[in-house]
Structures are given as C-alpha cells and as structure tokens.
Amino acid sequence: LKLVILGKNAPSSVALALIGAASAFAPGAMLPATKSVRAAATNGPTMQLLPLYEDGKLQGSTVMYRPGAERPLALDGTYVGDIGFDPLGFTNVIDIKWLREAELKHGRVCMLAATGMIVQDLVQFPGVGKTFGAAKMTELHDVAVKMGAMQQLLVWLGFLEVFGFVAIVQMLQGGERQPGDFGFDPLNCGANPDTLARRQLVELKNGRLAMIATGGMLHVYFFTGKGPVEFLGLA
C-alpha cells in the first residue's frame, strides 16, 4: 500500500479520505445487538453455538460481498465479519483458522501502532525527549535500536510469543480454541454472548481499518517526514 500525496490541498484530501474510510469500515453504531445464536460446525463433528450479530445482516452466511458470487467453501459464515471475500483463493490453500488468527493479531498490533503514531504528535511523555530526543515514527525505531531499547522489547515479546504459538498449534490440531482467543478478559466483556458478537465485529473492523491507516501514516512519514497530525496541520 503506497500513499502519494501532492498539491497544497493534500491535507484536506487526506482528511476526507480518512473520514470516508472510517465510515466504510465502522459498524453501525445505532444497530442494537440481537439475541440470536446459530450452530456453526467446528472441529469436524463437534457443534458449537456461536453468537451472530444482527441476525447475519452485517456478517455471516447470509451476506456476500458481491451479490451472486459463489461463496468459498472455507468461508461458511462461521466467523464474525465473514462476507465471503476471498478473490485470490487464499482459503483454498491455507487453513482459515490460521488466516483469521493472523488477521486479528495484525489488526490488534496496528490499532496500538496507529494510536501511538497519533499520540506522539500531540503528547510527549516525561523522559522520552531526554532519552530519544525529537525522534518519532520509524526514526524513533532506529534510535531505540541503537540504544538497545528495541532489543529488550524483542526478548520479552518473543517470550510471550512462545505461549501464543502453543495455543495456535493446539487450535490447528483440532482444539476448541477460537482464533484470537487467549482467555484474556479482565473486564468480563464476554459474559454476555449477544454483546460479545458485536464487540468481536467491532474489533475486526477497527483492526482492518487500523492496518490501512498504519500503512498510510507510515508512507506519509516516508515522503514528508511528518507525523499524521503534523501533516494535517493540526499539531
């Protein structure tokens, strides 16, 4: 994904583009969650009740991204946000569980990254300027590597990845674990299966938008040397 912006009206164009993208990906805030559930086949003969938000109007087997298109076999509406979109046929050669795990993971990372890219244009936490100076975005990464800070992150995050890898292997071998589920729910958001379905959809859509936004903000920095807020003239 490359973003090339020319002309003096570029900031306004980018703002309008971001608003348009957000409206395309964001779930309908006024749509209430319903109490419907459906049976979805997982792990061969095992059946599990999975919540379905808004009776499948926003995701599931009742929706196709292109009317009349044939739904890929692996995209049977089991997972939240599934609208049968796989024009390149990835699900024919790669396990759908692995693909959904990767999508959720990248989306979560990019939601954190996009937030950080915006915040660093607005606020500088105590001690950051003294340690890293005015560096930000990819320049901050390079400075942190030279100072050894990134190596520490690599070690500790790599340690956490070991546990994630074990969970993924168990899932791919037929376990009951759902993609992206690490049992981390300190606020007990998943207590109600009806609201959980909508929250899963919100997470997926915001993650997809964050992946696009992160790529866009990085390329703006590559071309202009400015963070997203600074580029728009708001900082």
PDB file of C-alpha atoms in Angstrom:
ATOM      1  CA  LEU A   1       0.000   0.000   0.000  1.00  0.00           C
ATOM      2  CA  LYS A   2       1.614   3.280  -1.099  1.00  0.00           C
ATOM      3  CA  LEU A   3       0.218   6.712  -0.420  1.00  0.00           C
ATOM      4  CA  VAL A   4       1.500   9.552  -2.617  1.00  0.00           C
ATOM      5  CA  ILE A   5       0.048  12.990  -1.860  1.00  0.00           C
ATOM      6  CA  LEU A   6       0.720  16.048  -3.996  1.00  0.00           C
ATOM      7  CA  GLY A   7      -0.507  19.593  -4.007  1.00  0.00           C
ATOM      8  CA  LYS A   8      -1.261  22.240  -1.404  1.00  0.00           C
ATOM      9  CA  ASN A   9      -4.714  20.837  -0.741  1.00  0.00           C
ATOM     10  CA  ALA A  10      -3.307  17.426   0.239  1.00  0.00           C
ATOM     11  CA  PRO A  11      -4.101  17.714   3.987  1.00  0.00           C
ATOM     12  CA  SER A  12      -7.775  18.364   3.226  1.00  0.00           C
ATOM     13  CA  SER A  13      -7.853  15.447   0.802  1.00  0.00           C
ATOM     14  CA  VAL A  14      -6.294  13.127   3.339  1.00  0.00           C
ATOM     15  CA  ALA A  15      -8.796  14.192   5.997  1.00  0.00           C
ATOM     16  CA  LEU A  16     -11.709  13.484   3.660  1.00  0.00           C
ATOM     17  CA  ALA A  17     -10.201  10.136   2.692  1.00  0.00           C
ATOM     18  CA  LEU A  18      -9.797   9.118   6.321  1.00  0.00           C
ATOM     19  CA  ILE A  19     -13.404  10.077   7.074  1.00  0.00           C
ATOM     20  CA  GLY A  20     -14.614   8.063   4.097  1.00  0.00           C
ATOM     21  CA  ALA A  21     -12.553   5.036   5.084  1.00  0.00           C
ATOM     22  CA  ALA A  22     -13.789   5.199   8.639  1.00  0.00           C
ATOM     23  CA  SER A  23     -17.419   5.275   7.561  1.00  0.00           C
ATOM     24  CA  ALA A  24     -16.832   2.296   5.277  1.00  0.00           C
ATOM     25  CA  PHE A  25     -15.297   0.131   7.977  1.00  0.00           C
ATOM     26  CA  ALA A  26     -17.079   1.264  11.129  1.00  0.00           C
ATOM     27  CA  PRO A  27     -20.039  -0.819  12.322  1.00  0.00           C
ATOM     28  CA  GLY A  28     -23.453   0.804  12.583  1.00  0.00           C
ATOM     29  CA  ALA A  29     -23.452   2.435  15.997  1.00  0.00           C
ATOM     30  CA  MET A  30     -27.228   2.626  16.128  1.00  0.00           C
ATOM     31  CA  LEU A  31     -27.825  -1.046  15.406  1.00  0.00           C
ATOM     32  CA  PRO A  32     -28.621  -2.944  18.621  1.00  0.00           C
ATOM     33  CA  ALA A  33     -27.318  -6.428  19.251  1.00  0.00           C
ATOM     34  CA  THR A  34     -29.901  -9.164  18.968  1.00  0.00           C
ATOM     35  CA  LYS A  35     -30.250 -12.367  20.945  1.00  0.00           C
ATOM     36  CA  SER A  36     -29.976 -14.792  18.070  1.00  0.00           C
ATOM     37  CA  VAL A  37     -27.435 -17.582  18.010  1.00  0.00           C
ATOM     38  CA  ARG A  38     -26.733 -20.237  15.456  1.00  0.00           C
ATOM     39  CA  ALA A  39     -24.967 -23.540  15.277  1.00  0.00           C
ATOM     40  CA  ALA A  40     -21.677 -23.482  13.380  1.00  0.00           C
ATOM     41  CA  ALA A  41     -19.631 -26.560  12.617  1.00  0.00           C
ATOM     42  CA  THR A  42     -16.160 -26.541  14.151  1.00  0.00           C
ATOM     43  CA  ASN A  43     -13.608 -29.290  14.606  1.00  0.00           C
ATOM     44  CA  GLY A  44     -15.356 -31.857  12.410  1.00  0.00           C
ATOM     45  CA  PRO A  45     -18.483 -33.313  14.002  1.00  0.00           C
ATOM     46  CA  THR A  46     -18.341 -31.045  17.060  1.00  0.00           C
ATOM     47  CA  MET A  47     -21.025 -28.353  17.080  1.00  0.00           C
ATOM     48  CA  GLN A  48     -20.690 -25.063  18.915  1.00  0.00           C
ATOM     49  CA  LEU A  49     -23.173 -22.242  19.340  1.00  0.00           C
ATOM     50  CA  LEU A  50     -21.652 -19.010  18.083  1.00  0.00           C
ATOM     51  CA  PRO A  51     -23.355 -15.628  18.516  1.00  0.00           C
ATOM     52  CA  LEU A  52     -24.464 -13.876  15.371  1.00  0.00           C
ATOM     53  CA  TYR A  53     -24.739 -10.103  15.403  1.00  0.00           C
ATOM     54  CA  GLU A  54     -27.868  -8.532  13.891  1.00  0.00           C
ATOM     55  CA  ASP A  55     -29.091 -11.877  12.503  1.00  0.00           C
ATOM     56  CA  GLY A  56     -26.257 -12.033   9.997  1.00  0.00           C
ATOM     57  CA  LYS A  57     -27.069  -8.730   8.309  1.00  0.00           C
ATOM     58  CA  LEU A  58     -23.532  -7.475   8.910  1.00  0.00           C
ATOM     59  CA  GLN A  59     -21.683 -10.794   8.858  1.00  0.00           C
ATOM     60  CA  GLY A  60     -22.222 -14.497   8.433  1.00  0.00           C
ATOM     61  CA  SER A  61     -23.539 -16.855   5.808  1.00  0.00           C
ATOM     62  CA  THR A  62     -26.459 -14.589   4.864  1.00  0.00           C
ATOM     63  CA  VAL A  63     -24.144 -11.893   3.445  1.00  0.00           C
ATOM     64  CA  MET A  64     -21.958 -11.843   0.331  1.00  0.00           C
ATOM     65  CA  TYR A  65     -19.608  -9.012  -0.618  1.00  0.00           C
ATOM     66  CA  ARG A  66     -20.786  -9.346  -4.226  1.00  0.00           C
ATOM     67  CA  PRO A  67     -24.363 -10.436  -4.938  1.00  0.00           C
ATOM     68  CA  GLY A  68     -24.478 -13.642  -6.920  1.00  0.00           C
ATOM     69  CA  ALA A  69     -20.876 -14.594  -6.208  1.00  0.00           C
ATOM     70  CA  GLU A  70     -20.096 -18.145  -5.154  1.00  0.00           C
ATOM     71  CA  ARG A  71     -19.052 -18.417  -1.513  1.00  0.00           C
ATOM     72  CA  PRO A  72     -15.673 -20.149  -0.931  1.00  0.00           C
ATOM     73  CA  LEU A  73     -16.044 -23.451   0.905  1.00  0.00           C
ATOM     74  CA  ALA A  74     -13.949 -22.352   3.903  1.00  0.00           C
ATOM     75  CA  LEU A  75     -15.897 -19.106   4.315  1.00  0.00           C
ATOM     76  CA  ASP A  76     -19.141 -20.634   5.530  1.00  0.00           C
ATOM     77  CA  GLY A  77     -20.129 -17.740   7.793  1.00  0.00           C
ATOM     78  CA  THR A  78     -18.714 -19.332  10.940  1.00  0.00           C
ATOM     79  CA  TYR A  79     -16.515 -16.370  11.814  1.00  0.00           C
ATOM     80  CA  VAL A  80     -17.531 -12.814  12.613  1.00  0.00           C
ATOM     81  CA  GLY A  81     -17.048 -10.444   9.685  1.00  0.00           C
ATOM     82  CA  ASP A  82     -17.171 -13.224   7.078  1.00  0.00           C
ATOM     83  CA  ILE A  83     -18.795 -11.934   3.899  1.00  0.00           C
ATOM     84  CA  GLY A  84     -17.236 -14.488   1.564  1.00  0.00           C
ATOM     85  CA  PHE A  85     -14.458 -12.162   0.358  1.00  0.00           C
ATOM     86  CA  ASP A  86     -11.511 -14.193  -0.950  1.00  0.00           C
ATOM     87  CA  PRO A  87     -10.917 -13.240  -4.596  1.00  0.00           C
ATOM     88  CA  LEU A  88      -7.379 -14.698  -4.621  1.00  0.00           C
ATOM     89  CA  GLY A  89      -8.401 -18.021  -3.106  1.00  0.00           C
ATOM     90  CA  PHE A  90      -6.144 -17.962  -0.039  1.00  0.00           C
ATOM     91  CA  THR A  91      -8.617 -20.079   1.928  1.00  0.00           C
ATOM     92  CA  ASN A  92      -8.196 -22.871  -0.610  1.00  0.00           C
ATOM     93  CA  VAL A  93      -4.548 -23.384   0.340  1.00  0.00           C
ATOM     94  CA  ILE A  94      -4.217 -22.021   3.902  1.00  0.00           C
ATOM     95  CA  ASP A  95      -6.192 -23.052   6.982  1.00  0.00           C
ATOM     96  CA  ILE A  96      -8.925 -20.476   7.636  1.00  0.00           C
ATOM     97  CA  LYS A  97      -8.160 -20.622  11.362  1.00  0.00           C
ATOM     98  CA  TRP A  98      -4.579 -19.540  10.716  1.00  0.00           C
ATOM     99  CA  LEU A  99      -5.723 -16.733   8.425  1.00  0.00           C
ATOM    100  CA  ARG A 100      -8.226 -15.404  10.982  1.00  0.00           C
ATOM    101  CA  GLU A 101      -5.607 -15.651  13.754  1.00  0.00           C
ATOM    102  CA  ALA A 102      -3.179 -13.615  11.642  1.00  0.00           C
ATOM    103  CA  GLU A 103      -5.824 -11.028  10.737  1.00  0.00           C
ATOM    104  CA  LEU A 104      -6.817 -10.475  14.362  1.00  0.00           C
ATOM    105  CA  LYS A 105      -3.217 -10.299  15.531  1.00  0.00           C
ATOM    106  CA  HIS A 106      -2.142  -7.797  12.887  1.00  0.00           C
ATOM    107  CA  GLY A 107      -5.280  -5.765  13.487  1.00  0.00           C
ATOM    108  CA  ARG A 108      -4.621  -5.560  17.233  1.00  0.00           C
ATOM    109  CA  VAL A 109      -0.993  -4.573  16.700  1.00  0.00           C
ATOM    110  CA  CYS A 110      -1.968  -1.912  14.170  1.00  0.00           C
ATOM    111  CA  MET A 111      -4.642  -0.459  16.460  1.00  0.00           C
ATOM    112  CA  LEU A 112      -1.905   0.108  19.050  1.00  0.00           C
ATOM    113  CA  ALA A 113       0.509   1.385  16.391  1.00  0.00           C
ATOM    114  CA  ALA A 114      -1.969   3.816  14.844  1.00  0.00           C
ATOM    115  CA  THR A 115      -2.828   5.210  18.278  1.00  0.00           C
ATOM    116  CA  GLY A 116       0.856   5.644  19.081  1.00  0.00           C
ATOM    117  CA  MET A 117       1.560   7.426  15.792  1.00  0.00           C
ATOM    118  CA  ILE A 118      -1.175   9.952  16.516  1.00  0.00           C
ATOM    119  CA  VAL A 119      -0.390  10.436  20.214  1.00  0.00           C
ATOM    120  CA  GLN A 120       3.319  11.133  19.639  1.00  0.00           C
ATOM    121  CA  ASP A 121       2.343  14.169  17.561  1.00  0.00           C
ATOM    122  CA  LEU A 122       0.269  15.524  20.444  1.00  0.00           C
ATOM    123  CA  VAL A 123       1.948  14.486  23.688  1.00  0.00           C
ATOM    124  CA  GLN A 124       5.478  13.664  24.793  1.00  0.00           C
ATOM    125  CA  PHE A 125       5.687  11.602  27.935  1.00  0.00           C
ATOM    126  CA  PRO A 126       8.173  12.606  30.657  1.00  0.00           C
ATOM    127  CA  GLY A 127      11.678  11.362  29.966  1.00  0.00           C
ATOM    128  CA  VAL A 128      11.095  10.492  26.307  1.00  0.00           C
ATOM    129  CA  GLY A 129      12.594  13.714  24.947  1.00  0.00           C
ATOM    130  CA  LYS A 130      15.632  13.400  27.193  1.00  0.00           C
ATOM    131  CA  THR A 131      16.222   9.826  26.102  1.00  0.00           C
ATOM    132  CA  PHE A 132      15.229   9.779  22.435  1.00  0.00           C
ATOM    133  CA  GLY A 133      15.127  13.484  21.530  1.00  0.00           C
ATOM    134  CA  ALA A 134      12.575  14.579  18.943  1.00  0.00           C
ATOM    135  CA  ALA A 135      12.661  11.277  17.035  1.00  0.00           C
ATOM    136  CA  LYS A 136       9.332   9.724  16.092  1.00  0.00           C
ATOM    137  CA  MET A 137       7.766   7.157  13.779  1.00  0.00           C
ATOM    138  CA  THR A 138      10.439   4.998  12.074  1.00  0.00           C
ATOM    139  CA  GLU A 139      13.212   7.352  13.189  1.00  0.00           C
ATOM    140  CA  LEU A 140      12.300   6.589  16.794  1.00  0.00           C
ATOM    141  CA  HIS A 141      12.592   2.894  15.998  1.00  0.00           C
ATOM    142  CA  ASP A 142      16.096   3.385  14.603  1.00  0.00           C
ATOM    143  CA  VAL A 143      17.199   5.404  17.635  1.00  0.00           C
ATOM    144  CA  ALA A 144      15.764   2.805  20.002  1.00  0.00           C
ATOM    145  CA  VAL A 145      17.654   0.045  18.171  1.00  0.00           C
ATOM    146  CA  LYS A 146      20.941   1.928  18.551  1.00  0.00           C
ATOM    147  CA  MET A 147      20.294   2.465  22.258  1.00  0.00           C
ATOM    148  CA  GLY A 148      19.313  -1.155  22.898  1.00  0.00           C
ATOM    149  CA  ALA A 149      15.691  -0.493  23.857  1.00  0.00           C
ATOM    150  CA  MET A 150      14.235  -2.443  20.941  1.00  0.00           C
ATOM    151  CA  GLN A 151      16.327  -5.492  21.791  1.00  0.00           C
ATOM    152  CA  GLN A 152      14.654  -5.623  25.200  1.00  0.00           C
ATOM    153  CA  LEU A 153      11.234  -5.475  23.567  1.00  0.00           C
ATOM    154  CA  LEU A 154      12.270  -8.245  21.182  1.00  0.00           C
ATOM    155  CA  VAL A 155      13.262 -10.525  24.061  1.00  0.00           C
ATOM    156  CA  TRP A 156      10.132 -10.017  26.177  1.00  0.00           C
ATOM    157  CA  LEU A 157       7.670 -10.046  23.290  1.00  0.00           C
ATOM    158  CA  GLY A 158       9.393 -13.131  21.919  1.00  0.00           C
ATOM    159  CA  PHE A 159       8.862 -14.781  25.306  1.00  0.00           C
ATOM    160  CA  LEU A 160       5.131 -14.039  25.094  1.00  0.00           C
ATOM    161  CA  GLU A 161       5.014 -15.361  21.533  1.00  0.00           C
ATOM    162  CA  VAL A 162       6.020 -18.799  22.794  1.00  0.00           C
ATOM    163  CA  PHE A 163       2.715 -19.114  24.661  1.00  0.00           C
ATOM    164  CA  GLY A 164       0.810 -17.784  21.662  1.00  0.00           C
ATOM    165  CA  PHE A 165       2.486 -20.315  19.395  1.00  0.00           C
ATOM    166  CA  VAL A 166       1.485 -23.195  21.671  1.00  0.00           C
ATOM    167  CA  ALA A 167      -2.145 -22.011  21.687  1.00  0.00           C
ATOM    168  CA  ILE A 168      -2.201 -21.707  17.885  1.00  0.00           C
ATOM    169  CA  VAL A 169      -0.749 -25.193  17.390  1.00  0.00           C
ATOM    170  CA  GLN A 170      -3.388 -26.671  19.693  1.00  0.00           C
ATOM    171  CA  MET A 171      -6.096 -24.862  17.732  1.00  0.00           C
ATOM    172  CA  LEU A 172      -4.818 -26.096  14.361  1.00  0.00           C
ATOM    173  CA  GLN A 173      -4.654 -29.656  15.696  1.00  0.00           C
ATOM    174  CA  GLY A 174      -8.388 -29.633  16.408  1.00  0.00           C
ATOM    175  CA  GLY A 175      -8.677 -27.909  19.783  1.00  0.00           C
ATOM    176  CA  GLU A 176     -11.764 -25.924  20.763  1.00  0.00           C
ATOM    177  CA  ARG A 177      -9.901 -22.618  20.951  1.00  0.00           C
ATOM    178  CA  GLN A 178     -11.235 -19.926  18.608  1.00  0.00           C
ATOM    179  CA  PRO A 179      -8.761 -17.783  16.595  1.00  0.00           C
ATOM    180  CA  GLY A 180      -7.507 -14.807  18.606  1.00  0.00           C
ATOM    181  CA  ASP A 181      -8.879 -16.102  21.910  1.00  0.00           C
ATOM    182  CA  PHE A 182      -6.256 -16.148  24.674  1.00  0.00           C
ATOM    183  CA  GLY A 183      -8.735 -16.111  27.549  1.00  0.00           C
ATOM    184  CA  PHE A 184      -7.754 -12.522  28.389  1.00  0.00           C
ATOM    185  CA  ASP A 185     -10.904 -10.728  29.521  1.00  0.00           C
ATOM    186  CA  PRO A 186     -10.197  -8.789  32.751  1.00  0.00           C
ATOM    187  CA  LEU A 187     -13.309  -6.621  32.295  1.00  0.00           C
ATOM    188  CA  ASN A 188     -15.541  -9.651  31.665  1.00  0.00           C
ATOM    189  CA  CYS A 189     -16.709  -8.251  28.325  1.00  0.00           C
ATOM    190  CA  GLY A 190     -17.543 -11.709  27.033  1.00  0.00           C
ATOM    191  CA  ALA A 191     -20.029 -12.585  29.777  1.00  0.00           C
ATOM    192  CA  ASN A 192     -22.988 -11.809  27.506  1.00  0.00           C
ATOM    193  CA  PRO A 193     -22.731 -13.762  24.219  1.00  0.00           C
ATOM    194  CA  ASP A 194     -25.018 -11.300  22.419  1.00  0.00           C
ATOM    195  CA  THR A 195     -22.875  -8.242  23.153  1.00  0.00           C
ATOM    196  CA  LEU A 196     -19.716 -10.321  22.621  1.00  0.00           C
ATOM    197  CA  ALA A 197     -20.704 -10.927  18.995  1.00  0.00           C
ATOM    198  CA  ARG A 198     -20.939  -7.210  18.299  1.00  0.00           C
ATOM    199  CA  ARG A 199     -17.688  -6.478  20.127  1.00  0.00           C
ATOM    200  CA  GLN A 200     -15.917  -9.099  18.048  1.00  0.00           C
ATOM    201  CA  LEU A 201     -17.249  -7.453  14.897  1.00  0.00           C
ATOM    202  CA  VAL A 202     -16.156  -4.015  16.126  1.00  0.00           C
ATOM    203  CA  GLU A 203     -12.661  -5.322  16.905  1.00  0.00           C
ATOM    204  CA  LEU A 204     -12.328  -6.941  13.489  1.00  0.00           C
ATOM    205  CA  LYS A 205     -13.475  -3.878  11.537  1.00  0.00           C
ATOM    206  CA  ASN A 206     -11.399  -1.446  13.567  1.00  0.00           C
ATOM    207  CA  GLY A 207      -8.405  -3.751  13.163  1.00  0.00           C
ATOM    208  CA  ARG A 208      -8.843  -3.803   9.391  1.00  0.00           C
ATOM    209  CA  LEU A 209      -9.112  -0.024   9.303  1.00  0.00           C
ATOM    210  CA  ALA A 210      -6.054   0.310  11.561  1.00  0.00           C
ATOM    211  CA  MET A 211      -3.959  -1.831   9.193  1.00  0.00           C
ATOM    212  CA  ILE A 212      -4.806   0.502   6.312  1.00  0.00           C
ATOM    213  CA  ALA A 213      -4.298   3.613   8.468  1.00  0.00           C
ATOM    214  CA  THR A 214      -0.917   2.442   9.761  1.00  0.00           C
ATOM    215  CA  GLY A 215       0.336   1.811   6.240  1.00  0.00           C
ATOM    216  CA  GLY A 216      -0.929   5.229   5.141  1.00  0.00           C
ATOM    217  CA  MET A 217       0.631   7.127   8.045  1.00  0.00           C
ATOM    218  CA  LEU A 218       3.970   5.363   7.566  1.00  0.00           C
ATOM    219  CA  HIS A 219       4.102   6.263   3.890  1.00  0.00           C
ATOM    220  CA  VAL A 220       3.167   9.870   4.622  1.00  0.00           C
ATOM    221  CA  TYR A 221       6.129   9.981   7.014  1.00  0.00           C
ATOM    222  CA  PHE A 222       8.442   8.400   4.401  1.00  0.00           C
ATOM    223  CA  PHE A 223       7.513  11.072   1.843  1.00  0.00           C
ATOM    224  CA  THR A 224       7.163  14.140   4.070  1.00  0.00           C
ATOM    225  CA  GLY A 225       8.994  13.408   7.330  1.00  0.00           C
ATOM    226  CA  LYS A 226       5.866  14.405   9.266  1.00  0.00           C
ATOM    227  CA  GLY A 227       3.587  12.523  11.616  1.00  0.00           C
ATOM    228  CA  PRO A 228      -0.131  12.249  10.768  1.00  0.00           C
ATOM    229  CA  VAL A 229      -1.342  15.112  12.966  1.00  0.00           C
ATOM    230  CA  GLU A 230       1.576  17.340  11.980  1.00  0.00           C
ATOM    231  CA  PHE A 231       0.953  16.606   8.290  1.00  0.00           C
ATOM    232  CA  LEU A 232      -2.664  17.674   8.588  1.00  0.00           C
ATOM    233  CA  GLY A 233      -1.545  20.927  10.201  1.00  0.00           C
ATOM    234  CA  LEU A 234      -3.293  20.179  13.481  1.00  0.00           C
ATOM    235  CA  ALA A 235      -0.202  19.959  15.682  1.00  0.00           C
TER     236      ALA A 235
END
